[in-house]
Amino acid sequence: MALSSKSADEISELLDEYGIKHGPVVDSTRNLYEKKLKEAMAKGKRAKPSDKTYYREEEVTYVYRTPVRSEASGDSGTYMRSRPEWSEREYEHDTSYSGYSRSRPEYRGRDFVDEPYTYSSPSSYRDSYSRPTPVKSAQEAPKSSHLVPLWVQLVFFLAVAVFLYVVFSSMETNESLIGLE
Amino acid sequence: MSSTSQKHRDFVAEPMGEKPVMALAGIGDVLGKRLADKGFDKAYVVLGQFLVLKKDEELFRDWLKDVSGANAKQQGDCYGCLKEWCDAFL
């Protein structure tokens, strides 16, 4: 390996590979850097040419993995999920209610999955009513998947439902239930 | 301040202008002649080399030893002198 026949750029690259801190390779510094490279090679230090790019690629694949999975389940790719089982359940229900939930850009599938068990058929009114809370959980959830758990939302929903029932039942004595459909 | 020589204090007190290379701390007659033979006859030329080596201590010391045969103390004195000059004027 004739270092003296290499170009300044090549010397510079070699210095980087051996992790040698250096300035520009000019006439007055060339000798010094060639010496340093010879020492590094003699010591048998391992040169790592592609260390940085490898790490970067790893990062990129990790970021892209989750949206692909959620896209496959028919949902938009904004929400990053850590649990694969959720996406599969969501996919099953998505096919049964064909095209119904696809118009929404935000993720609301996680709460929607539990809905079909409590209601026999999803009417448009019901879905719009139950929509605000799942949307909220979707916006909060991407940051950390389990900090705002599902049960908190369900408890809140039940509390609101009970409250409304109490309000309506107290009104029953005065008027008939016109507004309640 | 107590560890620096008079030569060091004189050098860092003002812009170096056309001072000879022997005005640098750590560089006496012998080393000065060796440096001048290699083309580094003025202090500012050594400054140029110091800057091209990105003011890195290890690189500068290695270079100085390589080009003039300076020992560790001389290397350290010269580096310290130039570094302080740069901090003040560069």
Coordinates of N, CA, C and O in Angstrom, one line a residue, chain A residues 20-24 26 28-29 31-33 35-36, chain B residues 40 49 51-54 56 58-60 62-63 66:
Chain A
I20 N -8.7 8.5 12.9 CA -7.7 9.5 13.3 C -8.2 10.9 13.0 O -8.5 11.2 11.8
K21 N -8.2 11.7 14.0 CA -8.6 13.1 13.9 C -7.6 13.8 13.1 O -6.4 13.7 13.3
H22 N -8.1 14.6 12.1 CA -7.1 15.3 11.2 C -7.7 16.5 10.6 O -8.9 16.7 10.6
G23 N -6.8 17.4 10.1 CA -7.2 18.6 9.3 C -7.0 18.3 7.8 O -7.0 17.1 7.4
P24 N -7.0 19.3 7.0 CA -6.8 19.1 5.6 C -5.5 18.5 5.2 O -4.5 18.7 5.9
V26 N -2.7 18.7 3.2 CA -1.9 19.6 2.4 C -0.5 19.2 2.4 O -0.1 18.3 3.1
S28 N 2.2 20.5 3.7 CA 2.9 20.5 5.0 C 2.4 19.5 6.0 O 3.1 19.2 7.0
T29 N 1.2 18.9 5.8 CA 0.7 18.0 6.7 C 0.7 16.5 6.2 O 0.5 15.6 6.9
N31 N 3.1 14.5 5.2 CA 4.0 13.6 5.8 C 3.5 13.1 7.1 O 3.6 11.9 7.4
L32 N 3.1 14.0 7.9 CA 2.6 13.6 9.3 C 1.5 12.6 9.2 O 1.5 11.6 9.9
Y33 N 0.5 12.8 8.3 CA -0.6 11.9 8.2 C -0.2 10.5 7.6 O -0.8 9.5 8.0
K35 N 2.6 9.1 8.1 CA 3.2 8.5 9.3 C 2.2 7.9 10.2 O 2.3 6.7 10.7
K36 N 1.2 8.7 10.5 CA 0.1 8.2 11.4 C -0.6 7.0 10.8 O -1.0 6.1 11.6
Chain B
F40 N 9.9 27.0 7.7 CA 9.1 27.7 8.8 C 10.0 28.7 9.5 O 10.5 28.6 10.6
Q49 N 0.6 26.4 10.3 CA 0.6 25.0 10.4 C -0.3 24.6 11.6 O -1.0 23.6 11.5
L51 N -2.8 26.1 12.7 CA -4.2 26.2 12.3 C -4.7 25.2 11.3 O -5.8 24.6 11.4
V52 N -3.8 24.8 10.4 CA -4.1 23.7 9.5 C -4.3 22.4 10.2 O -5.1 21.6 9.7
L53 N -3.6 22.3 11.3 CA -3.8 21.0 12.1 C -5.0 21.2 13.1 O -5.1 20.5 14.1
K54 N -5.8 22.2 12.8 CA -7.1 22.5 13.5 C -6.8 22.7 15.0 O -7.7 22.4 15.8
D56 N -5.3 21.2 17.0 CA -5.3 20.0 17.9 C -3.9 19.8 18.5 O -2.9 19.8 17.8
E58 N -2.5 17.1 20.0 CA -1.7 15.9 19.6 C -1.1 16.0 18.3 O 0.1 15.7 18.1
L59 N -1.9 16.5 17.3 CA -1.4 16.6 15.9 C -0.3 17.6 15.9 O 0.8 17.3 15.2
F60 N -0.4 18.7 16.5 CA 0.6 19.7 16.5 C 1.9 19.2 17.1 O 3.0 19.4 16.6
D62 N 2.9 16.1 17.5 CA 3.5 15.1 16.6 C 4.2 15.8 15.5 O 5.3 15.4 15.1
W63 N 3.6 16.8 14.9 CA 4.2 17.4 13.7 C 5.5 18.1 14.1 O 6.5 18.0 13.5
D66 N 8.2 15.8 14.7 CA 8.6 15.2 13.4 C 9.5 16.1 12.6 O 10.5 15.7 12.0

